[in-house]
Amino acid sequence: TVQFQPPPPIVQREEVEPPPPKAVLAPCPRWLQVAAFLYATLLLALSTINLLGSDRWWWSALNQYLPQWVWGLVPVALVPINLKQCRRAIWMPIGMILWVLIPIMDFRFALIRPTTVDQKGTYLRLMTYNVKNGHYGHSQMTHTIEEANADIILLQQAHGTYKDELVTYLNKYHVQRVDQYIFASKFPILESSIQDLSVLPMHLVALRCKLAIGTRIATVYSVHLLSPRNGISGIRKSSEIMYWNNRIRQIQGYRLAEYLRHEWGPVLLAGDLNTPVQSSLSEHLSDVNLYNAFNLVGRGYGYTYGHTLPLRHSFARIDHIYLSRDWVALNCFTGSAEGSDHRPLIADLFLPEH
């Protein structure tokens, strides 16, 4: 007999749902890509001009006296647009913001700053300060000077300020007063002279003093170059005014470097140079082996000018301290905004015996 076997049960296959399609990112708007590319190109051009010398052309010289943070306004405006329309490209405006904050605004951060030097020598503090003839308050100006407690004090535009509290405070210093300058030093002043920086029709001089510091004789220059104020205000009438204002300052810087080329031993140069560190003057001073103290050991922006203008904050670094290789820079920073339209610039230095 044949036995009947029932057919195997039919297994119901579970239907597997296909995976959902991957979301396709919408392309970034073309106009946004073009805008970001063009603005990045502009920032690159600006950085290149700064490397070549920010005062090479009159229009780039004008830019160096403007608040450089204005170049960050466009990328800041692009951030919310990217978040809404092109989130994956958010790195572009953020990168441009950092580009403005660091190289264009000249942010400095010295990673290593020596606190002591393991050899014999002299520690000292130098202060340079354009006091604007005391127009912002003689008492506030004197208080700012006292607060710094510097060993060498270089004052520019100091006409009519050597009186009252300032005379009392400087009694413990050796003092030289020449033209617009007051030069005060706790170290003996061996000699002083003026160096002519005049370019017709502008009459300007620098004050040069030799100091006995420990076993060394150091040469210290106090300098105030031509102000860009007339050039900036005259730009509405003619670009020629800004051109010649800038050109005169360049010639003064070249002459100053030629004087310094013939100096020997430890050299310091400080004052209101009325030009940022990206200008051709820095190149001239570098050629004679002088180095910017704030570039070496400063932290932050080191801005010294702008706080009395409508924006009410400092945005330009036009006061400087330069030193030869004989010196060791320990610190460099700005002082109080009270007392002048310039903040003082202060440096802690060390001069070895040999």
CSV table of C-alpha atoms in Angstrom, one decimal:
chain,number,residue,atom,x,y,z
A,1,THR,CA,0.0,0.0,0.0
A,2,VAL,CA,1.1,3.5,-0.7
A,3,GLN,CA,1.1,5.8,2.2
A,4,PHE,CA,0.0,9.4,1.5
A,5,GLN,CA,2.3,12.1,3.0
A,6,PRO,CA,0.9,15.5,3.4
A,7,PRO,CA,2.7,18.3,1.6
A,8,PRO,CA,5.0,20.4,3.8
A,9,PRO,CA,3.5,23.5,5.2
A,10,ILE,CA,3.9,26.6,3.2
A,11,VAL,CA,6.1,29.0,5.1
A,12,GLN,CA,5.0,32.6,4.9
A,13,ARG,CA,8.0,34.9,4.2
A,14,GLU,CA,8.0,38.1,6.1
A,15,GLU,CA,8.2,41.0,3.8
A,16,VAL,CA,11.3,43.1,4.6
A,17,GLU,CA,10.8,46.8,4.0
A,18,PRO,CA,13.5,48.3,1.9
A,19,PRO,CA,15.8,50.9,3.8
A,20,PRO,CA,14.7,54.4,3.4
A,21,PRO,CA,16.5,56.3,0.7
A,22,LYS,CA,19.5,58.3,1.9
A,23,ALA,CA,18.8,62.0,2.2
A,24,VAL,CA,20.4,63.9,-0.6
A,25,LEU,CA,21.9,67.1,0.6
A,26,ALA,CA,20.8,70.1,-1.4
A,27,PRO,CA,23.7,71.8,-3.1
A,28,CYS,CA,24.9,75.1,-1.5
A,29,PRO,CA,23.5,78.1,-3.3
A,30,ARG,CA,25.8,79.2,-6.0
A,31,TRP,CA,25.8,82.8,-4.9
A,32,LEU,CA,26.9,81.8,-1.4
A,33,GLN,CA,29.9,79.8,-2.8
A,34,VAL,CA,30.9,82.7,-5.0
A,35,ALA,CA,30.6,85.3,-2.2
A,36,ALA,CA,32.7,83.2,0.2
A,37,PHE,CA,35.4,82.6,-2.5
A,38,LEU,CA,35.6,86.2,-3.5
A,39,TYR,CA,35.8,87.4,0.2
A,40,ALA,CA,38.5,84.8,1.0
A,41,THR,CA,40.4,86.1,-2.0
A,42,LEU,CA,40.1,89.6,-0.7
A,43,LEU,CA,41.5,88.6,2.7
A,44,LEU,CA,44.4,86.8,1.0
A,45,ALA,CA,45.1,89.9,-1.0
A,46,LEU,CA,45.0,92.0,2.2
A,47,SER,CA,47.4,89.7,4.0
A,48,THR,CA,49.8,89.7,1.0
A,49,ILE,CA,49.8,93.6,1.0
A,50,ASN,CA,50.7,93.5,4.7
A,51,LEU,CA,53.6,91.2,4.0
A,52,LEU,CA,54.8,93.4,1.2
A,53,GLY,CA,54.5,96.6,3.4
A,54,SER,CA,51.1,98.0,4.4
A,55,ASP,CA,52.3,101.5,3.5
A,56,ARG,CA,53.5,100.7,0.0
A,57,TRP,CA,50.5,102.4,-1.6
A,58,TRP,CA,48.4,105.3,-0.3
A,59,TRP,CA,45.2,103.3,-0.2
A,60,SER,CA,46.8,100.4,1.7
A,61,ALA,CA,48.4,103.0,4.0
A,62,LEU,CA,44.9,104.4,4.6
A,63,ASN,CA,43.6,100.9,5.5
A,64,GLN,CA,46.3,100.4,8.2
A,65,TYR,CA,44.8,103.2,10.3
A,66,LEU,CA,41.3,101.7,10.2
A,67,PRO,CA,39.9,99.2,12.7
A,68,GLN,CA,40.9,95.9,11.1
A,69,TRP,CA,38.0,94.0,12.7
A,70,VAL,CA,35.7,95.6,10.0
A,71,TRP,CA,37.1,92.9,7.7
A,72,GLY,CA,35.4,90.3,9.9
A,73,LEU,CA,31.9,91.7,9.5
A,74,VAL,CA,31.1,90.0,6.2
A,75,PRO,CA,32.1,86.4,7.4
A,76,VAL,CA,30.1,87.0,10.6
A,77,ALA,CA,27.1,87.8,8.5
A,78,LEU,CA,27.7,84.7,6.5
A,79,VAL,CA,27.6,82.4,9.5
A,80,PRO,CA,23.7,82.4,10.0
A,81,ILE,CA,23.2,82.1,6.3
A,82,ASN,CA,25.4,79.0,6.1
A,83,LEU,CA,23.7,77.5,9.1
A,84,LYS,CA,20.4,77.8,7.2
A,85,GLN,CA,21.3,77.1,3.6
A,86,CYS,CA,24.7,75.3,3.6
A,87,ARG,CA,25.6,73.9,7.0
A,88,ARG,CA,28.3,71.7,5.7
A,89,ALA,CA,30.3,74.7,4.5
A,90,ILE,CA,30.1,76.6,7.9
A,91,TRP,CA,33.9,76.2,8.2
A,92,MET,CA,34.4,78.8,5.5
A,93,PRO,CA,33.1,81.9,7.3
A,94,ILE,CA,34.5,80.6,10.6
A,95,GLY,CA,37.9,80.2,9.0
A,96,MET,CA,37.7,83.7,7.6
A,97,ILE,CA,36.7,85.1,11.0
A,98,LEU,CA,39.8,83.5,12.5
A,99,TRP,CA,41.9,84.8,9.6
A,100,VAL,CA,40.8,88.3,10.5
A,101,LEU,CA,41.2,87.9,14.3
A,102,ILE,CA,44.8,86.5,14.1
A,103,PRO,CA,46.9,87.6,11.1
A,104,ILE,CA,45.0,90.6,9.8
A,105,MET,CA,44.4,92.1,13.3
A,106,ASP,CA,48.0,91.0,14.2
A,107,PHE,CA,47.3,88.9,17.3
A,108,ARG,CA,50.4,87.9,19.2
A,109,PHE,CA,50.9,85.2,21.8
A,110,ALA,CA,54.5,84.6,23.0
A,111,LEU,CA,54.6,81.0,24.1
A,112,ILE,CA,57.9,81.4,25.9
A,113,ARG,CA,58.7,84.5,28.0
A,114,PRO,CA,61.8,84.3,30.2
A,115,THR,CA,61.2,85.5,33.7
A,116,THR,CA,64.9,85.6,34.8
A,117,VAL,CA,68.2,85.4,33.0
A,118,ASP,CA,70.9,83.1,34.4
A,119,GLN,CA,73.8,85.6,34.0
A,120,LYS,CA,75.0,88.9,35.5
A,121,GLY,CA,73.3,92.0,34.2
A,122,THR,CA,70.7,94.7,34.8
A,123,TYR,CA,66.9,94.4,34.8
A,124,LEU,CA,65.0,97.5,33.8
A,125,ARG,CA,61.6,98.7,32.7
A,126,LEU,CA,61.2,101.1,29.8
A,127,MET,CA,58.1,103.1,29.1
A,128,THR,CA,57.2,105.1,25.9
A,129,TYR,CA,54.2,107.4,26.1
A,130,ASN,CA,52.8,110.1,23.8
A,131,VAL,CA,51.2,112.4,26.4
A,132,LYS,CA,49.5,114.8,23.9
A,133,ASN,CA,50.8,117.8,25.7
A,134,GLY,CA,48.7,116.9,28.7
A,135,HIS,CA,45.4,117.8,27.0
A,136,TYR,CA,43.7,114.8,28.5
A,137,GLY,CA,44.5,115.7,32.1
A,138,HIS,CA,47.9,116.4,33.7
A,139,SER,CA,47.0,114.5,36.9
A,140,GLN,CA,45.8,111.4,35.0
A,141,MET,CA,48.9,111.5,32.7
A,142,THR,CA,51.2,111.7,35.7
A,143,HIS,CA,49.3,108.9,37.5
A,144,THR,CA,49.7,106.7,34.4
A,145,ILE,CA,53.5,107.4,34.5
A,146,GLU,CA,53.8,106.7,38.2
A,147,GLU,CA,51.8,103.5,37.8
A,148,ALA,CA,54.3,102.1,35.3
A,149,ASN,CA,57.2,102.6,37.7
A,150,ALA,CA,59.7,102.6,34.8
A,151,ASP,CA,63.4,103.0,35.0
A,152,ILE,CA,63.5,104.8,31.6
A,153,ILE,CA,60.6,107.1,30.6
A,154,LEU,CA,60.3,108.5,27.1
A,155,LEU,CA,57.6,111.1,26.6
A,156,GLN,CA,56.6,112.5,23.3
A,157,GLN,CA,54.5,115.6,22.6
A,158,ALA,CA,55.4,116.7,26.1
A,159,HIS,CA,55.3,120.5,25.6
A,160,GLY,CA,54.1,122.2,28.7
A,161,THR,CA,53.8,119.1,30.8
A,162,TYR,CA,57.0,119.4,32.9
A,163,LYS,CA,55.3,120.9,35.9
A,164,ASP,CA,53.5,120.2,39.2
A,165,GLU,CA,53.2,116.5,40.0
A,166,LEU,CA,55.3,115.4,37.1
A,167,VAL,CA,58.3,117.5,38.2
A,168,THR,CA,57.9,116.1,41.7
A,169,TYR,CA,57.8,112.5,40.5
A,170,LEU,CA,60.8,112.9,38.1
A,171,ASN,CA,63.0,114.4,40.9
A,172,LYS,CA,64.6,110.9,41.3
A,173,TYR,CA,65.5,110.7,37.6
A,174,HIS,CA,68.1,112.2,35.3
A,175,VAL,CA,66.0,114.3,33.0
A,176,GLN,CA,66.7,115.7,29.5
A,177,ARG,CA,64.1,118.0,27.8
A,178,VAL,CA,64.6,118.7,24.1
A,179,ASP,CA,62.0,119.9,21.6
A,180,GLN,CA,58.8,117.9,22.2
A,181,TYR,CA,60.6,115.2,24.2
A,182,ILE,CA,61.1,114.5,27.9
A,183,PHE,CA,63.7,111.8,28.5
A,184,ALA,CA,63.9,110.6,32.2
A,185,SER,CA,66.3,107.9,33.3
A,186,LYS,CA,67.4,106.3,36.6
A,187,PHE,CA,70.7,105.6,34.9
A,188,PRO,CA,73.2,108.4,34.3
A,189,ILE,CA,72.8,110.2,30.9
A,190,LEU,CA,76.3,110.5,29.5
A,191,GLU,CA,75.3,112.6,26.4
A,192,SER,CA,72.3,113.6,24.4
A,193,SER,CA,71.8,114.9,20.8
A,194,ILE,CA,69.1,115.4,18.3
A,195,GLN,CA,68.9,113.5,15.0
A,196,ASP,CA,67.2,115.5,12.2
A,197,LEU,CA,64.3,113.7,10.5
A,198,SER,CA,62.9,116.8,8.8
A,199,VAL,CA,61.4,116.5,5.3
A,200,LEU,CA,60.3,119.9,4.0
A,201,PRO,CA,58.0,121.4,5.0
A,202,MET,CA,57.9,119.2,8.2
A,203,HIS,CA,60.4,119.8,10.9
A,204,LEU,CA,60.9,116.7,13.1
A,205,VAL,CA,63.8,115.4,15.2
A,206,ALA,CA,64.5,112.4,17.3
A,207,LEU,CA,66.2,112.5,20.7
A,208,ARG,CA,69.3,110.3,21.2
A,209,CYS,CA,70.8,109.7,24.6
A,210,LYS,CA,73.6,107.5,25.8
A,211,LEU,CA,73.1,105.8,29.2
A,212,ALA,CA,75.5,104.1,31.6
A,213,ILE,CA,73.7,100.9,32.5
A,214,GLY,CA,75.8,98.6,34.7
A,215,THR,CA,79.0,98.0,32.9
A,216,ARG,CA,77.5,98.8,29.5
A,217,ILE,CA,76.8,102.0,27.5
A,218,ALA,CA,73.5,101.9,25.8
A,219,THR,CA,72.1,104.2,23.1
A,220,VAL,CA,68.4,105.0,23.4
A,221,TYR,CA,66.3,106.9,20.8
A,222,SER,CA,63.0,108.6,21.5
A,223,VAL,CA,61.1,109.1,18.3
A,224,HIS,CA,57.8,110.7,17.1
A,225,LEU,CA,57.2,110.4,13.3
A,226,LEU,CA,54.8,112.5,11.3
A,227,SER,CA,51.1,111.9,12.2
A,228,PRO,CA,48.8,110.5,9.5
A,229,ARG,CA,46.0,112.7,10.7
A,230,ASN,CA,46.3,115.4,8.0
A,231,GLY,CA,46.6,112.7,5.3
A,232,ILE,CA,43.5,110.9,6.5
A,233,SER,CA,41.4,114.0,6.8
A,234,GLY,CA,42.6,115.3,3.5
A,235,ILE,CA,41.7,112.2,1.5
A,236,ARG,CA,38.3,113.8,0.7
A,237,LYS,CA,40.0,116.6,-1.2
A,238,SER,CA,42.7,114.6,-2.9
A,239,SER,CA,44.5,111.2,-2.6
A,240,GLU,CA,47.7,113.2,-3.2
A,241,ILE,CA,47.5,114.5,0.4
A,242,MET,CA,47.4,111.0,1.8
A,243,TYR,CA,50.2,109.9,-0.7
A,244,TRP,CA,52.6,112.7,0.4
A,245,ASN,CA,51.7,112.3,4.1
A,246,ASN,CA,52.6,108.6,3.8
A,247,ARG,CA,55.7,109.3,1.7
A,248,ILE,CA,57.2,111.7,4.2
A,249,ARG,CA,56.8,109.2,7.0
A,250,GLN,CA,58.5,106.6,4.8
A,251,ILE,CA,61.5,108.9,4.2
A,252,GLN,CA,61.7,109.7,8.0
A,253,GLY,CA,61.7,106.0,8.7
A,254,TYR,CA,64.5,105.4,6.2
A,255,ARG,CA,66.6,108.3,7.7
A,256,LEU,CA,66.1,106.9,11.2
A,257,ALA,CA,67.3,103.5,10.1
A,258,GLU,CA,70.4,105.1,8.6
A,259,TYR,CA,71.2,106.8,11.9
A,260,LEU,CA,70.8,103.5,13.7
A,261,ARG,CA,73.0,101.7,11.2
A,262,HIS,CA,76.0,103.5,12.6
A,263,GLU,CA,75.3,102.8,16.2
A,264,TRP,CA,77.3,100.2,18.2
A,265,GLY,CA,76.6,98.4,21.4
A,266,PRO,CA,73.1,98.0,23.0
A,267,VAL,CA,70.5,100.1,21.2
A,268,LEU,CA,66.8,100.8,22.1
A,269,LEU,CA,64.4,102.7,19.9
A,270,ALA,CA,60.9,103.7,21.3
A,271,GLY,CA,58.2,106.1,20.6
A,272,ASP,CA,55.1,107.0,18.6
A,273,LEU,CA,56.1,105.9,15.2
A,274,ASN,CA,52.6,106.5,13.8
A,275,THR,CA,52.8,103.4,11.7
A,276,PRO,CA,51.9,99.7,12.4
A,277,VAL,CA,54.3,96.9,12.5
A,278,GLN,CA,53.4,95.7,9.0
A,279,SER,CA,54.8,99.0,7.4
A,280,SER,CA,58.1,99.4,5.6
A,281,LEU,CA,59.6,101.0,8.7
A,282,SER,CA,59.7,97.6,10.4
A,283,GLU,CA,61.7,96.2,7.4
A,284,HIS,CA,64.2,99.1,7.6
A,285,LEU,CA,64.7,98.5,11.4
A,286,SER,CA,65.0,94.8,10.8
A,287,ASP,CA,67.8,95.5,8.3
A,288,VAL,CA,69.8,97.3,11.1
A,289,ASN,CA,69.1,94.3,13.5
A,290,LEU,CA,66.4,95.9,15.6
A,291,TYR,CA,63.5,93.8,16.7
A,292,ASN,CA,60.0,94.6,17.9
A,293,ALA,CA,59.6,93.9,21.6
A,294,PHE,CA,55.9,93.2,21.5
A,295,ASN,CA,56.4,90.8,18.6
A,296,LEU,CA,58.9,88.9,20.7
A,297,VAL,CA,57.2,88.7,24.1
A,298,GLY,CA,53.8,90.4,23.8
A,299,ARG,CA,50.4,88.7,24.2
A,300,GLY,CA,47.2,90.0,22.6
A,301,TYR,CA,47.0,92.9,20.1
A,302,GLY,CA,49.0,95.6,21.9
A,303,TYR,CA,46.9,98.4,20.5
A,304,THR,CA,47.8,101.8,21.7
A,305,TYR,CA,45.6,104.2,19.8
A,306,GLY,CA,41.9,104.8,19.1
A,307,HIS,CA,40.2,104.8,22.6
A,308,THR,CA,39.4,108.5,22.4
A,309,LEU,CA,37.8,108.3,19.0
A,310,PRO,CA,34.0,107.6,18.5
A,311,LEU,CA,34.5,103.8,18.6
A,312,ARG,CA,35.9,104.2,22.2
A,313,HIS,CA,38.4,101.4,22.0
A,314,SER,CA,42.0,101.0,20.9
A,315,PHE,CA,42.4,99.5,17.5
A,316,ALA,CA,45.9,100.6,16.2
A,317,ARG,CA,49.4,99.5,17.3
A,318,ILE,CA,51.4,102.6,16.3
A,319,ASP,CA,53.6,103.0,19.4
A,320,HIS,CA,56.6,100.6,19.5
A,321,ILE,CA,59.7,99.5,21.3
A,322,TYR,CA,62.6,98.1,19.2
A,323,LEU,CA,65.8,96.5,20.7
A,324,SER,CA,69.1,95.2,19.4
A,325,ARG,CA,70.3,91.6,20.1
A,326,ASP,CA,72.2,92.8,23.1
A,327,TRP,CA,69.0,92.9,25.1
A,328,VAL,CA,66.7,90.1,26.4
A,329,ALA,CA,63.0,91.0,26.2
A,330,LEU,CA,61.1,89.6,29.2
A,331,ASN,CA,57.6,91.2,28.7
A,332,CYS,CA,55.9,93.9,26.7
A,333,PHE,CA,52.4,95.3,27.4
A,334,THR,CA,50.2,98.4,27.1
A,335,GLY,CA,49.3,100.7,30.0
A,336,SER,CA,46.2,102.7,31.1
A,337,ALA,CA,44.0,104.6,28.6
A,338,GLU,CA,43.8,107.6,31.0
A,339,GLY,CA,45.9,110.7,30.5
A,340,SER,CA,46.3,110.7,26.7
A,341,ASP,CA,44.8,109.5,23.4
A,342,HIS,CA,47.7,107.0,23.3
A,343,ARG,CA,48.2,104.2,25.7
A,344,PRO,CA,51.8,103.9,27.0
A,345,LEU,CA,53.8,100.9,25.8
A,346,ILE,CA,56.0,99.2,28.5
A,347,ALA,CA,58.7,96.6,28.2
A,348,ASP,CA,60.7,94.7,30.8
A,349,LEU,CA,64.2,94.1,29.6
A,350,PHE,CA,67.5,92.6,30.7
A,351,LEU,CA,70.9,93.8,29.6
A,352,PRO,CA,73.8,91.3,30.3
A,353,GLU,CA,77.1,92.6,31.5
A,354,HIS,CA,78.9,91.2,28.4
